[in-house]
Short mmCIF file of C-alpha atoms in Angstrom, two decimals:
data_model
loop_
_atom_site.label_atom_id
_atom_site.label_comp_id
_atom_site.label_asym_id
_atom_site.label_seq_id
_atom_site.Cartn_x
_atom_site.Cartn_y
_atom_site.Cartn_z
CA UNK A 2 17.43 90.24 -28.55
CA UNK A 3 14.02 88.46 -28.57
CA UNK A 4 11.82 88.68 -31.93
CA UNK A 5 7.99 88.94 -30.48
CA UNK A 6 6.99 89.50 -34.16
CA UNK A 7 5.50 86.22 -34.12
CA UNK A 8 3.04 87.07 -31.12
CA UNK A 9 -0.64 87.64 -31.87
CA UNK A 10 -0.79 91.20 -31.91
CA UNK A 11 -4.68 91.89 -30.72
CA UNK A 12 -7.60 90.28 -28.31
CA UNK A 13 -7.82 88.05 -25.62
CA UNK A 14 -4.99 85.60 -27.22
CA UNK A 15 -2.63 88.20 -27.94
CA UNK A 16 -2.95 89.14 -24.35
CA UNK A 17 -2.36 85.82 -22.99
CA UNK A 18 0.88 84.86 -25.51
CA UNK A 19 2.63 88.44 -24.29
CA UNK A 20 1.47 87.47 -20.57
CA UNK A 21 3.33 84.31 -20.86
CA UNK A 22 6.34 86.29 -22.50
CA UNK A 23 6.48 88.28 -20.26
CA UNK A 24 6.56 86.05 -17.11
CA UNK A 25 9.56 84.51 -18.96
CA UNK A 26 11.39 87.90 -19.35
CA UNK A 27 10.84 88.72 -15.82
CA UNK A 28 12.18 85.38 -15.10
CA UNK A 29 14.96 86.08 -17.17
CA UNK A 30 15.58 89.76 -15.43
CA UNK A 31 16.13 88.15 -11.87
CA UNK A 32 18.23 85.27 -13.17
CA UNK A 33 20.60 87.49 -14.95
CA UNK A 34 21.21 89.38 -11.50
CA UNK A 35 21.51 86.07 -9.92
CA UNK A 36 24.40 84.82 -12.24
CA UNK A 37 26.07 87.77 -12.24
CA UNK A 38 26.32 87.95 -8.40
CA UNK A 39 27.84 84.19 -8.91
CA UNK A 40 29.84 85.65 -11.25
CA UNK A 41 31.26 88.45 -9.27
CA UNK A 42 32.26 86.06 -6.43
CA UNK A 43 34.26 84.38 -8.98
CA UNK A 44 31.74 80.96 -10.07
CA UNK A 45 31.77 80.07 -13.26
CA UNK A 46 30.57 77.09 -14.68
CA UNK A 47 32.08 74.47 -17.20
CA UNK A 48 28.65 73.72 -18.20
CA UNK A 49 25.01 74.44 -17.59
CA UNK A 50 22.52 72.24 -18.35
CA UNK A 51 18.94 73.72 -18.43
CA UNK A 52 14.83 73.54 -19.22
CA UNK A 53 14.27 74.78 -22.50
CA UNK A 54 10.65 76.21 -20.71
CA UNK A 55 12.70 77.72 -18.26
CA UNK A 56 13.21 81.60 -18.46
CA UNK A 57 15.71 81.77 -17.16
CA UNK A 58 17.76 80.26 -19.96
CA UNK A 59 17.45 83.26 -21.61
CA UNK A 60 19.98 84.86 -19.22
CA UNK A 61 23.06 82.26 -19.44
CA UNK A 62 24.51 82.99 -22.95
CA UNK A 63 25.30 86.89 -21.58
CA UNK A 64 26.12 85.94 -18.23
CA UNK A 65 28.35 82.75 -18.78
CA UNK A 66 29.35 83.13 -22.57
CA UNK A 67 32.49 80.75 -21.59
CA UNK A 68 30.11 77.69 -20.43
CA UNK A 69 28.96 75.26 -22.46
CA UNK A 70 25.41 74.88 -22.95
CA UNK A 71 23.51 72.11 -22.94
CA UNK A 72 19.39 72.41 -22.95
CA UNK A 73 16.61 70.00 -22.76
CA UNK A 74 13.12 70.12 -24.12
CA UNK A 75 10.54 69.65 -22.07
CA UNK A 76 6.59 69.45 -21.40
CA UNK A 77 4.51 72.66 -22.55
CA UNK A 78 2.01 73.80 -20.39
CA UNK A 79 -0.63 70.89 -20.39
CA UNK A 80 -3.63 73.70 -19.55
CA UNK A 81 -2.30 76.21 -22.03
CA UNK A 82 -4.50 77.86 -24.43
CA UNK A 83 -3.05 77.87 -28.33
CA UNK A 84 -2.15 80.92 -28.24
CA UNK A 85 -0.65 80.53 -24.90
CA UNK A 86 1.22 77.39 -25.76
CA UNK A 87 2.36 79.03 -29.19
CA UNK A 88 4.32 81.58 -27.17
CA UNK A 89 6.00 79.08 -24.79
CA UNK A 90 7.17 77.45 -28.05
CA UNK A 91 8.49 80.22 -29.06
CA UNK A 92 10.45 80.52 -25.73
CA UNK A 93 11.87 76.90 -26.12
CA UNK A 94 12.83 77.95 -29.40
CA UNK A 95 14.68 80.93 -28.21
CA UNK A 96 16.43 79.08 -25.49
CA UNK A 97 17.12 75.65 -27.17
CA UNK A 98 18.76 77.98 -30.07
CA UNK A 99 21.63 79.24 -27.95
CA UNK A 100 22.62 76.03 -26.14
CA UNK A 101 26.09 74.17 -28.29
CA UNK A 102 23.76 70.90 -27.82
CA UNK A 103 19.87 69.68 -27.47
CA UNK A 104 18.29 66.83 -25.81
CA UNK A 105 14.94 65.60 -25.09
CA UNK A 106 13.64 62.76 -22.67
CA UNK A 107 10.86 61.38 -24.90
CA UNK A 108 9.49 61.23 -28.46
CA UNK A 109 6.53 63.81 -27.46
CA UNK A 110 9.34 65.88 -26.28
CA UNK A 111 11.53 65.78 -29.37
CA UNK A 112 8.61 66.22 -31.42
CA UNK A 113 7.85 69.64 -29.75
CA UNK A 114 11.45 71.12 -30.86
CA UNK A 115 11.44 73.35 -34.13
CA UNK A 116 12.51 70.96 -37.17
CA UNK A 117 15.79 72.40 -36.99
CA UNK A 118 16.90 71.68 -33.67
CA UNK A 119 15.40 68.58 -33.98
CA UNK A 120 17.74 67.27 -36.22
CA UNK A 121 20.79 67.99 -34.37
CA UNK A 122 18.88 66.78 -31.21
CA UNK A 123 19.54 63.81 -29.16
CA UNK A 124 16.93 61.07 -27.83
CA UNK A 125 18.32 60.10 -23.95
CA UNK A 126 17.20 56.68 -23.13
CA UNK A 127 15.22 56.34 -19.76
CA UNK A 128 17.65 55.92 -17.03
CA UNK A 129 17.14 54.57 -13.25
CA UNK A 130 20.21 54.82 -10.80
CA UNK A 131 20.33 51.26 -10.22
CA UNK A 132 22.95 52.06 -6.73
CA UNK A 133 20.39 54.44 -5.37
CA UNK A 134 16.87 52.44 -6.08
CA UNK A 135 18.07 48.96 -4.55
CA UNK A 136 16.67 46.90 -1.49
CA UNK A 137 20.53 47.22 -0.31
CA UNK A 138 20.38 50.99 -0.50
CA UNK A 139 17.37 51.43 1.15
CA UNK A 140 16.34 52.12 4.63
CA UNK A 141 13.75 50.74 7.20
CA UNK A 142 10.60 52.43 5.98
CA UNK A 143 8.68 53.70 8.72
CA UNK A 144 4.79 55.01 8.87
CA UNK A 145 3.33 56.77 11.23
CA UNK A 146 5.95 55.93 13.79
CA UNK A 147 5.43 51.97 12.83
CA UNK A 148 7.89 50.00 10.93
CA UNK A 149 6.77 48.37 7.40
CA UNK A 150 9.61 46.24 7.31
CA UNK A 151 7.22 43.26 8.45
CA UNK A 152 3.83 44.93 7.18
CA UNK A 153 2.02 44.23 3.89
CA UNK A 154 2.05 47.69 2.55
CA UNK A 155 0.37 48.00 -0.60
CA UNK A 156 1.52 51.99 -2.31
CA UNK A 157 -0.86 53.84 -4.78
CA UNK A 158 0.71 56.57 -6.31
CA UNK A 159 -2.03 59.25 -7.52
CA UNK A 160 -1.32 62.16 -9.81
CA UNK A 161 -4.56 63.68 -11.09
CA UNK A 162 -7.87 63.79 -9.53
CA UNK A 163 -9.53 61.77 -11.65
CA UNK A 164 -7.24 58.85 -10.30
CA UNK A 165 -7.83 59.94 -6.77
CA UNK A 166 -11.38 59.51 -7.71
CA UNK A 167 -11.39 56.53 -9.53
CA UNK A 168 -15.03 54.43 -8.53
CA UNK A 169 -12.79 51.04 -9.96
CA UNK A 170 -9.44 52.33 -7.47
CA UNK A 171 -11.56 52.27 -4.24
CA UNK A 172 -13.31 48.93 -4.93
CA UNK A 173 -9.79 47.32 -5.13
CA UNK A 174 -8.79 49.25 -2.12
CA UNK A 175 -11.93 48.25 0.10
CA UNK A 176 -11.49 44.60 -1.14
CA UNK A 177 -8.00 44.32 0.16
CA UNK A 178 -8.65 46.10 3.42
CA UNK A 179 -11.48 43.66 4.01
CA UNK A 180 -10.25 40.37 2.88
CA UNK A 181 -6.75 40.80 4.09
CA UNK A 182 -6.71 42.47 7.67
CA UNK A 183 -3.12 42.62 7.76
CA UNK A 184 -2.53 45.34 5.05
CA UNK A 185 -1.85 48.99 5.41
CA UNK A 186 -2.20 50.94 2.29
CA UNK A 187 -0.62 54.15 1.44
CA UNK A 188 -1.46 56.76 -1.44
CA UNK A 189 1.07 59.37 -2.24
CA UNK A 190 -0.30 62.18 -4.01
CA UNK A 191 1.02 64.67 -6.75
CA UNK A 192 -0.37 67.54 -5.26
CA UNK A 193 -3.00 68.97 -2.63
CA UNK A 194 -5.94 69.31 -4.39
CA UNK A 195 -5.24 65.71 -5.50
CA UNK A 196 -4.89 64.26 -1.82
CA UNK A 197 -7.84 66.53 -1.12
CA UNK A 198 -9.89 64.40 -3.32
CA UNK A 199 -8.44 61.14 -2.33
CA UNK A 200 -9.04 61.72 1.76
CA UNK A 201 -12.89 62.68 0.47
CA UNK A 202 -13.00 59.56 -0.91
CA UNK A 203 -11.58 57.76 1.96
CA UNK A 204 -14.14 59.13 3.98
CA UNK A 205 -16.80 56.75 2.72
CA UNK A 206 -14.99 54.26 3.66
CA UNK A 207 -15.92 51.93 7.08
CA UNK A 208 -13.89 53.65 10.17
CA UNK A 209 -12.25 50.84 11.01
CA UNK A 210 -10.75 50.38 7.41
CA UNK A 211 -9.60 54.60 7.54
CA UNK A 212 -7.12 53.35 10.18
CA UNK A 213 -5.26 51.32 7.73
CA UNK A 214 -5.17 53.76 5.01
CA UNK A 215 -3.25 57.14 4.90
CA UNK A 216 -2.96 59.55 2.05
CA UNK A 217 0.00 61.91 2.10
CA UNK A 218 1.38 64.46 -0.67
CA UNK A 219 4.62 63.17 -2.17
CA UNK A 220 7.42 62.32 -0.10
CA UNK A 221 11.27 62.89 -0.53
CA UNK A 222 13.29 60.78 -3.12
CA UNK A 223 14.82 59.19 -0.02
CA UNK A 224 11.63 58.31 1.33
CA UNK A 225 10.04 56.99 -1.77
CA UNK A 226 12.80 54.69 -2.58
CA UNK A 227 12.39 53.05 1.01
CA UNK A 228 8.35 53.26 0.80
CA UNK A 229 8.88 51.68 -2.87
CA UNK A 230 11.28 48.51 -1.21
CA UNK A 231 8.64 48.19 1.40
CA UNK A 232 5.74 47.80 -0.53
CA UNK A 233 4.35 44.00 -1.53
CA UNK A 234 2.64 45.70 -4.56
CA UNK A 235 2.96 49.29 -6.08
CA UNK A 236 0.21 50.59 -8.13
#
């Protein structure tokens, strides 16, 4: 059972903490049929490891009461309104309390967890997978059907819109594309409205310079480990 006794009961806040409840119960509903069709065909796990923000936690003590649980905590909504951002935390709390062990990836992270998970809670160090991100491991990268095995490819990766449209960005881009004529430069993008912005900005730019610049949304981890062993610089 899930206390909501903590909710705002009345206006506009109220409304928006029990929206964001319920999205997470409805989550919850659908991932509780999902595990038990896994269950009926007979999978069931030694261990589940999941997003404390996730609703769907809510579902795995009932469904998998043999597994053991391990749960992460991690970013609230960044856009969230208090009241909003008061109910996820109360959904973290409510998943987080039925997992056998806690994590969290950062300090901002392991701040967010109630005080009394957060003792018990463990800090992971960051972590690359050293076999998987090498030069040895990666593949020819290839743009646009060209090879940038040979190329200087200088990589921007963009995540917000203000970086997209960053006045001090796009003097450092137009100064490399016209004091070095031999480099291509490629900006990967977070999401559409950010690459939106970007190619707006890369409209100003001279034609002849567009040609050696192509913004894209992000590509697959395969894809971004060969674009990253490609690139001369990576901003």
């Amino acid at each position: 059972p899930i206390d909501l006794s903590d909710l705002p009961r009345s206006g506009a806040s109220g409304e928006a903490a029990r929206m964001e409840w319920n999205k997470a119960l409805v989550t919850a509903h659908h991932a509780a049929e999902a595990f038990a069709t896994l269950r009926n065909r007979g999978f069931v796990p030694d261990m589940a490891v999941f997003a404390a923000s996730s609703g769907a936690a809510l579902a795995l003590t009932r469904a998998f009461p043999e597994a053991v649980l391990l749960g992460f905590a991690d970013a609230l909504p960044a856009r969230a309104s208090r009241e909003e951002a008061e109910a996820a935390q109360l959904r973290m709390r409510a998943c987080l309390a039925q997992s056998h062990a806690c994590f969290a990836f950062s300090e901002q992270h392991l701040d967010s967890m109630p005080p009394l998970l957060r003792r018990a809670a463990c800090l992971l160090p960051p972590a690359v997978d050293t076999d998987f991100f090498s030069p040895e491991a990666a593949q020819p990268f290839v743009l646009e059907g060209q090879s940038m095995e040979e190329a200087e490819l200088v990589t921007v990766d963009l995540r917000s819109v203000p970086a997209a449209s960053s006045r001090g960005l796009w003097n450092l881009c137009a100064g490399l594309l016209a004091h070095r004529p031999e480099c291509r430069i490629l900006m990967t993008c977070a999401e559409a409205h950010v690459r939106e912005a970007a190619q707006a900005m890369a409209q100003a730019l001279p034609h002849v310079w567009q040609e050696r610049l192509l913004v894209q949304e992000f590509k697959s981890l395969h894809e971004w480990r060969d674009m990253l062993c490609a690139s001369a610089v990576h901003i």
